[in-house]
Short mmCIF file of C-alpha atoms and ligand atoms in Angstrom, two decimals:
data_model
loop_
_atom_site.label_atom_id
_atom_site.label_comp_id
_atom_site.label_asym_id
_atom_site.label_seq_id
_atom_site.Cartn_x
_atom_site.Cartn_y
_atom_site.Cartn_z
CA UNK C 749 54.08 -49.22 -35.79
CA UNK C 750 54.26 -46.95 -33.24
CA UNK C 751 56.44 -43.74 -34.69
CA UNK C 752 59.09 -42.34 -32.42
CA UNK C 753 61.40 -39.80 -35.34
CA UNK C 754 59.88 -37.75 -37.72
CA UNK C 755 61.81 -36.24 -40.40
CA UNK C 756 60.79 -33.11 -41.30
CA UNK C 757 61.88 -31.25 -44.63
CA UNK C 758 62.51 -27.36 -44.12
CA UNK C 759 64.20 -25.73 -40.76
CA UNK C 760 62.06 -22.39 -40.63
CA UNK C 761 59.94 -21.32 -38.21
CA UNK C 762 56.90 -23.80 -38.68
CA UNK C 763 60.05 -27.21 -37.42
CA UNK C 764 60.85 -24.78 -35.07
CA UNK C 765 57.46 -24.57 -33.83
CA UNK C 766 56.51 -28.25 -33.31
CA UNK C 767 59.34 -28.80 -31.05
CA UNK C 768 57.43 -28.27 -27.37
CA UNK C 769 54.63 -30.86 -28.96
CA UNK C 770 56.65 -33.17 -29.99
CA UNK C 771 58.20 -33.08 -26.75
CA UNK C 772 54.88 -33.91 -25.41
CA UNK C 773 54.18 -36.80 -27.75
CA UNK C 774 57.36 -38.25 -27.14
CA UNK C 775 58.60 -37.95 -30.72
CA UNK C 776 62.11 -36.63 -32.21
CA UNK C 777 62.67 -34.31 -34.90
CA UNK C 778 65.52 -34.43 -37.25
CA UNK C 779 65.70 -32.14 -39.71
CA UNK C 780 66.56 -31.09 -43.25
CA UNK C 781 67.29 -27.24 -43.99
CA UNK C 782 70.06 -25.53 -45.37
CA UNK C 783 71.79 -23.53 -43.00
CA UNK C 784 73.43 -23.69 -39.45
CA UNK C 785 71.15 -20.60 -38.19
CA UNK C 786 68.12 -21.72 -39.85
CA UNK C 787 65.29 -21.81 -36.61
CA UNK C 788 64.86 -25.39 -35.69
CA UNK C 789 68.26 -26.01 -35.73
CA UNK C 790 68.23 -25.42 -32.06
CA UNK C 791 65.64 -28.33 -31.88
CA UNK C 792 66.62 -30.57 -33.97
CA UNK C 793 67.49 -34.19 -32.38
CA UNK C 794 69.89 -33.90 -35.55
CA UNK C 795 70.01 -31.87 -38.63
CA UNK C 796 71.13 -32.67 -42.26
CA UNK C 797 72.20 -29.50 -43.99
CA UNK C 798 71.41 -29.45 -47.05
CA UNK C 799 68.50 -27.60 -49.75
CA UNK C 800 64.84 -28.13 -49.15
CA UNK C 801 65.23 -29.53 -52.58
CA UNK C 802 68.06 -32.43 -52.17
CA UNK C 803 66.53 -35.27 -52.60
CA UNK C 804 69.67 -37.02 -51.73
CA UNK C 805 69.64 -35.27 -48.33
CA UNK C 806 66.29 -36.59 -47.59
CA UNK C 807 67.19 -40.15 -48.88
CA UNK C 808 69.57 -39.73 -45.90
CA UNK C 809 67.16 -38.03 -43.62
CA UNK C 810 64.68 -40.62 -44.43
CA UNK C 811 67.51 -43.17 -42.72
CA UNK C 812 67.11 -41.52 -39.55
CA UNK C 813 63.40 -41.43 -39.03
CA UNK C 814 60.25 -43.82 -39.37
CA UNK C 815 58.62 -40.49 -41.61
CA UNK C 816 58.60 -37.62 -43.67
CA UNK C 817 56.75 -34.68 -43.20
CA UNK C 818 57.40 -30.92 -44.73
CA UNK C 819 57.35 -27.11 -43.13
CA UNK C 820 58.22 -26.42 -46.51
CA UNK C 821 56.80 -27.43 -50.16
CA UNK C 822 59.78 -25.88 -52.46
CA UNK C 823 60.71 -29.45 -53.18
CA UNK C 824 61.26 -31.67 -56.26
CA UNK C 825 58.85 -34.24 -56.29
CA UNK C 826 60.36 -35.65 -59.34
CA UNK C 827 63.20 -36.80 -57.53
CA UNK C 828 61.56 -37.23 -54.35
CA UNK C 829 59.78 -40.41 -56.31
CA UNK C 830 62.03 -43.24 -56.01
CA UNK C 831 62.25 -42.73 -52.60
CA UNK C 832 58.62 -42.87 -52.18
CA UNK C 833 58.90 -46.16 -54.49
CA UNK C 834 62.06 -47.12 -51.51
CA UNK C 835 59.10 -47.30 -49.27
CA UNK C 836 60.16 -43.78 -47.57
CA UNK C 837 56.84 -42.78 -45.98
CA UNK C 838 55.87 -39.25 -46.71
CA UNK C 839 52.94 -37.58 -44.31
CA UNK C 840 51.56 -35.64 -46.52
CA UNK C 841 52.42 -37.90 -49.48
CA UNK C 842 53.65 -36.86 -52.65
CA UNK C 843 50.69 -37.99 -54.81
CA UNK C 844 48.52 -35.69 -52.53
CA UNK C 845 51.61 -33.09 -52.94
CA UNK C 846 51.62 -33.45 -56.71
CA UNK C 847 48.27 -31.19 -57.33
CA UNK C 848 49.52 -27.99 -55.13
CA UNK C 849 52.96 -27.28 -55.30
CA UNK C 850 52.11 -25.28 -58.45
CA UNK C 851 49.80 -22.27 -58.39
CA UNK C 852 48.23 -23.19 -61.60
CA UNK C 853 47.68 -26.79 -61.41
CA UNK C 854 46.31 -25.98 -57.59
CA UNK C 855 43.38 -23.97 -59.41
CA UNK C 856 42.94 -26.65 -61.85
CA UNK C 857 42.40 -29.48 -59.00
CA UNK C 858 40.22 -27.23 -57.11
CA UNK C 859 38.15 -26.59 -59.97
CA UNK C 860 37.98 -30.09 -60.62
CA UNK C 861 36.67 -31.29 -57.20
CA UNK C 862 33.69 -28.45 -57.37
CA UNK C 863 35.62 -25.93 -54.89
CA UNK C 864 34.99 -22.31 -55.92
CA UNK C 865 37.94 -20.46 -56.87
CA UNK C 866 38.36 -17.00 -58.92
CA UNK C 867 38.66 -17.13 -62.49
CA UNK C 868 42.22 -17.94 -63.88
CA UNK C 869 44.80 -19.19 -66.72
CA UNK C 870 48.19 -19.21 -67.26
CA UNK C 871 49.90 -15.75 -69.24
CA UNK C 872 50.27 -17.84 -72.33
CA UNK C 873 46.31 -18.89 -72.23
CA UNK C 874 44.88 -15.58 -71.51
CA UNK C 875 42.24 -15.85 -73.88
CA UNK C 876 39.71 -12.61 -73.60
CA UNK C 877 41.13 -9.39 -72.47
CA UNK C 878 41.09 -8.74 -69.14
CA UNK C 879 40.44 -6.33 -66.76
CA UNK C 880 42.51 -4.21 -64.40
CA UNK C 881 43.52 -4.66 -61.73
CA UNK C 882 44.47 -8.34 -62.44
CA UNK C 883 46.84 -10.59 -60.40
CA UNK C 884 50.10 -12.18 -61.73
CA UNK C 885 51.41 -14.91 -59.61
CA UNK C 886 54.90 -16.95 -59.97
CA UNK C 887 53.54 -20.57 -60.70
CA UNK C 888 56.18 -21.58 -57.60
CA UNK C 889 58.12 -20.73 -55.08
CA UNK C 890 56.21 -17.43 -53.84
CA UNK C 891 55.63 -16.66 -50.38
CA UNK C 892 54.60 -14.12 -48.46
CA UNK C 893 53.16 -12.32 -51.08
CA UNK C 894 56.74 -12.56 -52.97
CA UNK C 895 55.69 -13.63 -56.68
CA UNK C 896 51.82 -12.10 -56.15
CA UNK C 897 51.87 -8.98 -57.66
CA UNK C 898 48.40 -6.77 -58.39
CA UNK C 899 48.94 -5.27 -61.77
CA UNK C 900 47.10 -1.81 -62.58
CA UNK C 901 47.90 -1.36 -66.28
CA UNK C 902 49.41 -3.15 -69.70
CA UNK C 903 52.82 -1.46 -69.38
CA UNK C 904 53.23 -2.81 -65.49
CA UNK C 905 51.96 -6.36 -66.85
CA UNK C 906 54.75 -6.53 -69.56
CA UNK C 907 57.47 -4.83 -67.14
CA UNK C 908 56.76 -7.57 -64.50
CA UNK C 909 56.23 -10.65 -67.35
CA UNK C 910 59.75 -9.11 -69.44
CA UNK C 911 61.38 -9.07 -66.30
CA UNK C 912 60.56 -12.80 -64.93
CA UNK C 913 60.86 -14.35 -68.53
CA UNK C 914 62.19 -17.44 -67.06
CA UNK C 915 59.11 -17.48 -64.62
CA UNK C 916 55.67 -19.25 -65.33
CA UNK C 917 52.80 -17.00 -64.48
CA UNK C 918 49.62 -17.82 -63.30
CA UNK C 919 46.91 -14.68 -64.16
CA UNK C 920 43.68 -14.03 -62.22
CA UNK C 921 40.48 -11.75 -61.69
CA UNK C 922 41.35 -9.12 -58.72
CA UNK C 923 38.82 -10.97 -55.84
CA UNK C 924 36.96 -7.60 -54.53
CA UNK C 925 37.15 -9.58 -51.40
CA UNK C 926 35.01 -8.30 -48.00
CA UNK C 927 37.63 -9.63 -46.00
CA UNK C 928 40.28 -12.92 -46.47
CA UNK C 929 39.59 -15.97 -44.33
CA UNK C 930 41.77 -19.13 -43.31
CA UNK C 931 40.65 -22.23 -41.82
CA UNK C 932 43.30 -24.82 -40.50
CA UNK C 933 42.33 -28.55 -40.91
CA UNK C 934 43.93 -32.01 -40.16
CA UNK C 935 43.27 -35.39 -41.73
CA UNK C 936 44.69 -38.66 -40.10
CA UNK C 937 45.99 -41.74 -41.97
CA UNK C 938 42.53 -43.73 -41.22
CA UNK C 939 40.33 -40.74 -42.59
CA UNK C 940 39.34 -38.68 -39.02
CA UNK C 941 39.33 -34.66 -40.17
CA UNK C 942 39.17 -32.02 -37.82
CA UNK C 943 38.73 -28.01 -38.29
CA UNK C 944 39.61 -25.21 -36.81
CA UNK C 945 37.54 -22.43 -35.79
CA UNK C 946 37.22 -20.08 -38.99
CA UNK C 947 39.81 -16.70 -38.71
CA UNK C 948 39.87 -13.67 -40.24
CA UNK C 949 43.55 -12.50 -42.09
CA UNK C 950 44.48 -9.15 -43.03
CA UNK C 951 47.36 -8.69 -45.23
CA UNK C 952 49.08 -5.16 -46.45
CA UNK C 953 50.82 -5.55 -49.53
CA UNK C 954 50.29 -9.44 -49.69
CA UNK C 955 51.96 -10.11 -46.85
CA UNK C 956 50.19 -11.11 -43.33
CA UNK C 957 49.90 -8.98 -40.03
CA UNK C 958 47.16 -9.71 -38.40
CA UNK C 959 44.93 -13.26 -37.69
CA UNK C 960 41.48 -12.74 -35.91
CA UNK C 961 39.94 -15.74 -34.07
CA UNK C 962 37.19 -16.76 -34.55
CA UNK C 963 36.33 -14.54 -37.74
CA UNK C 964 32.97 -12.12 -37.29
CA UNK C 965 30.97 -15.22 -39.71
CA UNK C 966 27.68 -16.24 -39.79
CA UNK C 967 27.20 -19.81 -38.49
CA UNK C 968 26.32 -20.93 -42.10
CA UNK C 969 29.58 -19.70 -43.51
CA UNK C 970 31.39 -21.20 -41.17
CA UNK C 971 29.79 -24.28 -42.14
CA UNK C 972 30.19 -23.89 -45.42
CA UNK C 973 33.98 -23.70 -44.92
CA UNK C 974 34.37 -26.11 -42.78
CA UNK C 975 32.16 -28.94 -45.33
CA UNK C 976 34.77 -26.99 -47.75
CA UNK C 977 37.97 -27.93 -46.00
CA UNK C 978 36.26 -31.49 -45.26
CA UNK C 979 35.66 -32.24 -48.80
CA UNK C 980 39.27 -31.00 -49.83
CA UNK C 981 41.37 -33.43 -47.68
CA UNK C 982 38.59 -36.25 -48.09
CA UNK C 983 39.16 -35.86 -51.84
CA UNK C 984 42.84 -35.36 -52.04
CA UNK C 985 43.02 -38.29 -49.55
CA UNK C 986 46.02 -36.17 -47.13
CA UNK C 987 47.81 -36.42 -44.06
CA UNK C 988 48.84 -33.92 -41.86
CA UNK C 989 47.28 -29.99 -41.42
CA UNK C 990 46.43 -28.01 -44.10
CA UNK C 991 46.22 -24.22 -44.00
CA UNK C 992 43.66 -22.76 -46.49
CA UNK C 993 43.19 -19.25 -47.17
CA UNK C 994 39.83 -17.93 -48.57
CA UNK C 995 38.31 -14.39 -49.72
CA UNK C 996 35.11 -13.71 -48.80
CA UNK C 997 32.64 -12.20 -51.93
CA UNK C 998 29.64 -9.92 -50.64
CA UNK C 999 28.73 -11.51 -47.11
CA UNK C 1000 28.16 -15.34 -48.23
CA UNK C 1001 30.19 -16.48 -51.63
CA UNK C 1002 33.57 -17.95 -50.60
CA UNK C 1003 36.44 -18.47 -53.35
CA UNK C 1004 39.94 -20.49 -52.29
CA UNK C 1005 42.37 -18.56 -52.66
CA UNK C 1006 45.22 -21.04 -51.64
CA UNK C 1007 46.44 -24.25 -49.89
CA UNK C 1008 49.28 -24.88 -48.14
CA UNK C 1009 50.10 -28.91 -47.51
CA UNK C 1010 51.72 -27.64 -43.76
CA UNK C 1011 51.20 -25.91 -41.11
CA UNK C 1012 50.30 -22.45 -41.58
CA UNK C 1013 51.04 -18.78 -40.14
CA UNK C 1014 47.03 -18.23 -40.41
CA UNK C 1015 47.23 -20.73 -37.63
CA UNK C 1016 49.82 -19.97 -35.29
CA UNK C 1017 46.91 -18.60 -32.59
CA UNK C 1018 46.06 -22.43 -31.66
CA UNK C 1019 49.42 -22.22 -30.13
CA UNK C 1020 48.20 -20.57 -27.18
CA UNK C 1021 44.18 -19.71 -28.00
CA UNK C 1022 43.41 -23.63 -29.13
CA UNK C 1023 43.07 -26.99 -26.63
CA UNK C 1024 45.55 -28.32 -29.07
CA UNK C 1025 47.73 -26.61 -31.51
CA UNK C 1026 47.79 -26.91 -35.23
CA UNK C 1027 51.78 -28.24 -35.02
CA UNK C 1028 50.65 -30.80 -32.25
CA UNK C 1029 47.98 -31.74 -34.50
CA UNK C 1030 50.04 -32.08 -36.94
CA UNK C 1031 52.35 -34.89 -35.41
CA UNK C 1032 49.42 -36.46 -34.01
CA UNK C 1033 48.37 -36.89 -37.77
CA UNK C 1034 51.57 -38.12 -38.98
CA UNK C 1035 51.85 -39.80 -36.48
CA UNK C 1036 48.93 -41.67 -37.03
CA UNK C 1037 47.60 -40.71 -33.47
CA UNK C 1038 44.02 -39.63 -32.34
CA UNK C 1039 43.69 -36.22 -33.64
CA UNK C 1040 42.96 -33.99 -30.60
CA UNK C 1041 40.37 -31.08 -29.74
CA UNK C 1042 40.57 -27.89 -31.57
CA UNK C 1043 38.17 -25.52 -29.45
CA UNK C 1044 39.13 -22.20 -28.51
CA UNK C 1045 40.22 -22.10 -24.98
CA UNK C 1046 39.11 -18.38 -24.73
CA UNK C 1047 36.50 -16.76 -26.39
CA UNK C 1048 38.71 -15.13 -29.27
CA UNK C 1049 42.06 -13.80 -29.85
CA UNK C 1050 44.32 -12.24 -31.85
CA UNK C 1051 47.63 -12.53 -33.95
CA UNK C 1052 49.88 -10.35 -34.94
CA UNK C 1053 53.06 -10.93 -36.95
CA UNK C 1054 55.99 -9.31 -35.77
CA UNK C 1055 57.71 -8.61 -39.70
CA UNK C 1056 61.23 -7.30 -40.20
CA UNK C 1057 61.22 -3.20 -41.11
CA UNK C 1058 64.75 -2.65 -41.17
CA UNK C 1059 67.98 -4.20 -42.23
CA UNK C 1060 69.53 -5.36 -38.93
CA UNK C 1061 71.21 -7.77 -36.71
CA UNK C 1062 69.01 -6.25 -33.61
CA UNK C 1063 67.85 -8.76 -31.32
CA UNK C 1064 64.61 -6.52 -29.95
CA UNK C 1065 64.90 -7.68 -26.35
CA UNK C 1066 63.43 -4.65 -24.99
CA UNK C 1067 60.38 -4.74 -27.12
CA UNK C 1068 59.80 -8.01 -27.16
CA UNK C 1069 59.64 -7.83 -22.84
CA UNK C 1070 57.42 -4.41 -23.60
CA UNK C 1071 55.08 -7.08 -25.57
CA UNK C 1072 55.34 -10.10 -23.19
CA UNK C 1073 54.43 -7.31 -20.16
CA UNK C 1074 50.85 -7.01 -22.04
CA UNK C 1075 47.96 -8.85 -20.38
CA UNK C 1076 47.02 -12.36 -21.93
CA UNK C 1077 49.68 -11.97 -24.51
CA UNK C 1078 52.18 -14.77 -25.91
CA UNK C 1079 55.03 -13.33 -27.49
CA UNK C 1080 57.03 -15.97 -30.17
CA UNK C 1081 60.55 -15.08 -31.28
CA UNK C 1082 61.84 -17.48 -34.34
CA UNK C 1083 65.69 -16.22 -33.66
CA UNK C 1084 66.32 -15.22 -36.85
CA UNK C 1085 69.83 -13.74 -36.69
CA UNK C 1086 68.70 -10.93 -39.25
CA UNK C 1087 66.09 -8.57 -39.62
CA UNK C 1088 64.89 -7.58 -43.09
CA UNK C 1089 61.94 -5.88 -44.60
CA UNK C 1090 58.96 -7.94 -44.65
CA UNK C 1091 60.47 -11.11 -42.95
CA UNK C 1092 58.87 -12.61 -40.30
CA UNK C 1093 60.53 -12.36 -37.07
CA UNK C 1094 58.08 -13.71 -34.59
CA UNK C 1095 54.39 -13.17 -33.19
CA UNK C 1096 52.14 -12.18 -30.37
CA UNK C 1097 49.16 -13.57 -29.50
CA UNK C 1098 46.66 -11.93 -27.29
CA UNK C 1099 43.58 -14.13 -25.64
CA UNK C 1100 40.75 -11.70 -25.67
CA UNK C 1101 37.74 -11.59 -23.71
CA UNK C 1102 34.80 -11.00 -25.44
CA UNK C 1103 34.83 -6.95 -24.49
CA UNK C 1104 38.15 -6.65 -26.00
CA UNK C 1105 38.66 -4.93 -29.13
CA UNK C 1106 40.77 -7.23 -31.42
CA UNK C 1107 41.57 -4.20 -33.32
CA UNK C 1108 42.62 -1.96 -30.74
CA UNK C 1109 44.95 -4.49 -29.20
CA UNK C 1110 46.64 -5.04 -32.96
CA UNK C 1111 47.15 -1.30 -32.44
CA UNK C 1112 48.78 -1.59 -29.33
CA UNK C 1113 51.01 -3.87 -30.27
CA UNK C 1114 52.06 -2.49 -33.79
CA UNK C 1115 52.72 0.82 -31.79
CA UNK C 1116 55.11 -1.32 -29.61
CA UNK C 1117 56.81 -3.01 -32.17
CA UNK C 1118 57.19 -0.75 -35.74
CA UNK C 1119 58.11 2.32 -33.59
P1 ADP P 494 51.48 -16.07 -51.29
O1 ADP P 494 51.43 -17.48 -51.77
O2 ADP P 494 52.78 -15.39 -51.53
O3 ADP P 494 50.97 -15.91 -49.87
P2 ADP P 494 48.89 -15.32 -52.30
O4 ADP P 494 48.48 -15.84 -53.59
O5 ADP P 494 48.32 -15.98 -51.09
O6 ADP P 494 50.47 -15.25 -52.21
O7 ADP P 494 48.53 -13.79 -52.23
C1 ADP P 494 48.91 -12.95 -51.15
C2 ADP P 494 47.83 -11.88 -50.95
O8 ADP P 494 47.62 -11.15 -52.15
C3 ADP P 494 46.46 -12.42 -50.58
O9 ADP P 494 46.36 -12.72 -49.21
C4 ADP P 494 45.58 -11.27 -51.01
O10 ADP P 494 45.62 -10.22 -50.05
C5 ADP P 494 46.26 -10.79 -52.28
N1 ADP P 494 45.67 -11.50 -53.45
C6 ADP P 494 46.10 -12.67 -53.98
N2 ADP P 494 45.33 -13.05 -55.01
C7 ADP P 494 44.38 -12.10 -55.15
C8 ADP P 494 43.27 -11.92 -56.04
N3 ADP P 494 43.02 -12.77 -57.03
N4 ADP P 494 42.49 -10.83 -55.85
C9 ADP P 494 42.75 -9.92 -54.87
N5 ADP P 494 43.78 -10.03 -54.02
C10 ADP P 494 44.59 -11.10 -54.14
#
């Protein structure tokens, strides 16, 4: 069957970025998000407004397109079920959902398989006493670092657990990472996988600002990662990309840190540095198509985040031309209609040469845009 609509659950920045390749393939979105300003509104061949979470929205969604795919995995898959049951297709689908959506149960699978991850339990199972610094994380539902919180002491650990009562909390070892690492990687319905080069992240206070491509690896840990992220879909049997953040231990143990069943921001460089993108690749996938080629189409680049540091309505024309005006650089704006602390606004990305300092264009560019 040849697929022509996709449905895709969540309206954010990730719909709004698969709109030019689905263009390309020939394929409609229609979309399920909330609200009228959400991004991909604009994009939309139709929109159902309604909560990530309604399963009777995407009952109707599912009406209006030959599959399912997700930007987003804050959904129920309880009551996703008997539409799965229907014979609603869902790229990824929800059995390979099922293992990640929780923080907790993500660490248990990955354990399972044989993928090295840091050492963990739930707040009611902590067992031994533990260290600090140790990190609490919401179960579900964080992002961006929301719901990760590095705890020094007791007295912050029982503020943060007496103040989320109603939360489940995952605890872990504080990683004395080298640096964090992602790796982007696609799986199609008949079993072809395809990676991405290896990138480096850097986050301040759990939240993203910067992606370096490729990351400064050796060729054996690139390997390794990419057998890693091989293994992973292989064994949870998905469809679609997969984003998959890592810390790096000394200069060759790797631990997962986290997956995300969707496109990913680690990932937004193939947009402009990568033969084909991770949200073309991503239709391709579920749309059962040849996956296509994920080289680097310059030696490296860079990716900067362009987060929210004010409350504001602003639309940042003037910077935004100061950052398109740079040479080799990209600039993305997801038309968010407000600015807030932390949120994420947009990105740059800058193709580098291999003289060019990935860390003093970031500079430029954060001078440019937190001024
Ligand atoms: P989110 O799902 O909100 O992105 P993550 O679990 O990925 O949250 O954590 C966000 C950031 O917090 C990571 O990129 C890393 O910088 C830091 N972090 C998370 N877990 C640990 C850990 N166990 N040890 C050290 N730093 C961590």
């Amino acid at each position: 069957m040849s697929i022509k609509r996709v449905g895709v659950i969540g309206g954010g920045q990730l719909a709004l970025m698969m709109a030019k390749s689905a263009e390309k393939l020939g394929v409609e979105l229609v979309i399920q998000t909330p609200n009228k300003d959400d991004p991909a509104v604009t994009i939309a061949q139709s929109t159902i407004f309604a909560p990530i979470n309604d399963a009777a929205a995407t009952a109707t969604l599912a009406t209006r397109c030959d599959v399912v795919t997700f930007e987003n995995e804050f959904v129920d898959l309880a009551a996703l079920a008997p539409l799965a049951e229907q014979g609603v297709c869902f790229r990824p689908s929800l059995e390979v959902l099922s293992p990640l959506l929780d923080k907790y149960h993500q660490r248990c699978y990955l354990q399972q398989i044989g993928l090295p991850v840091p050492k963990f339990a739930t707040l009611e199972n902590v067992s031994e006493p533990w260290q600090f610094p140790l990190v609490l994380k919401s179960r579900r539902h964080g992002y961006d670092g929301q719901g990760t919180f590095i705890v020094k002491d007791a007295d912050t650990l029982h503020q943060l657990t007496n103040a989320g009562k109603k939360t489940s909390f995952l605890v872990e070892e504080f990683v004395p990472f080298v640096k964090e690492l992602a790796i982007i990687a696609a799986r199609s319905p008949n079993g072809e996988i395809v990676t991405y080069p290896v990138v480096e992240t850097q986050q301040k206070n759990q939240v993203c600002h910067r992606v370096i491509a490729p990351a400064d690896i050796s060729t054996e840990l690139t390997n390794l990662i990419q057998e890693m992220a091989g293994n992973l879909l292989h064994n949870l049997q998905a469809v679609g990309i997969f984003g998959i953040e890592l810390f790096l231990v000394g200069d060759r143990q790797v631990l997962i840190n986290e997956i995300a069943p969707r496109t990913h921001n680690s990932g937004h460089f193939t947009l402009d540095a990568c033969e084909v993108s991770q949200f073309e690749q991503h239709l391709r996938a579920v749309c059962d198509l040849p996956l296509g080629n994920t080289s680097l189409r310059s030696p490296a680049a860079v990716m900067i985040n362009l987060l929210g540091y004010e409350e504001s309505e602003n639309d940042y024309l003037v910077k935004r031309q100061q950052l398109a005006a740079l040479p080799n650089a990209f600039v993305y704006w997801y038309d968010k209609k407000t600015s807030r602390l932390g949120r994420k606004l947009g990105h740059v990305t800058v193709l580098l040469d291999s003289n060019t300092d990935a860390e003093e264009v970031a500079q430029i560019i954060e001078s440019i845009w937190y001024v």
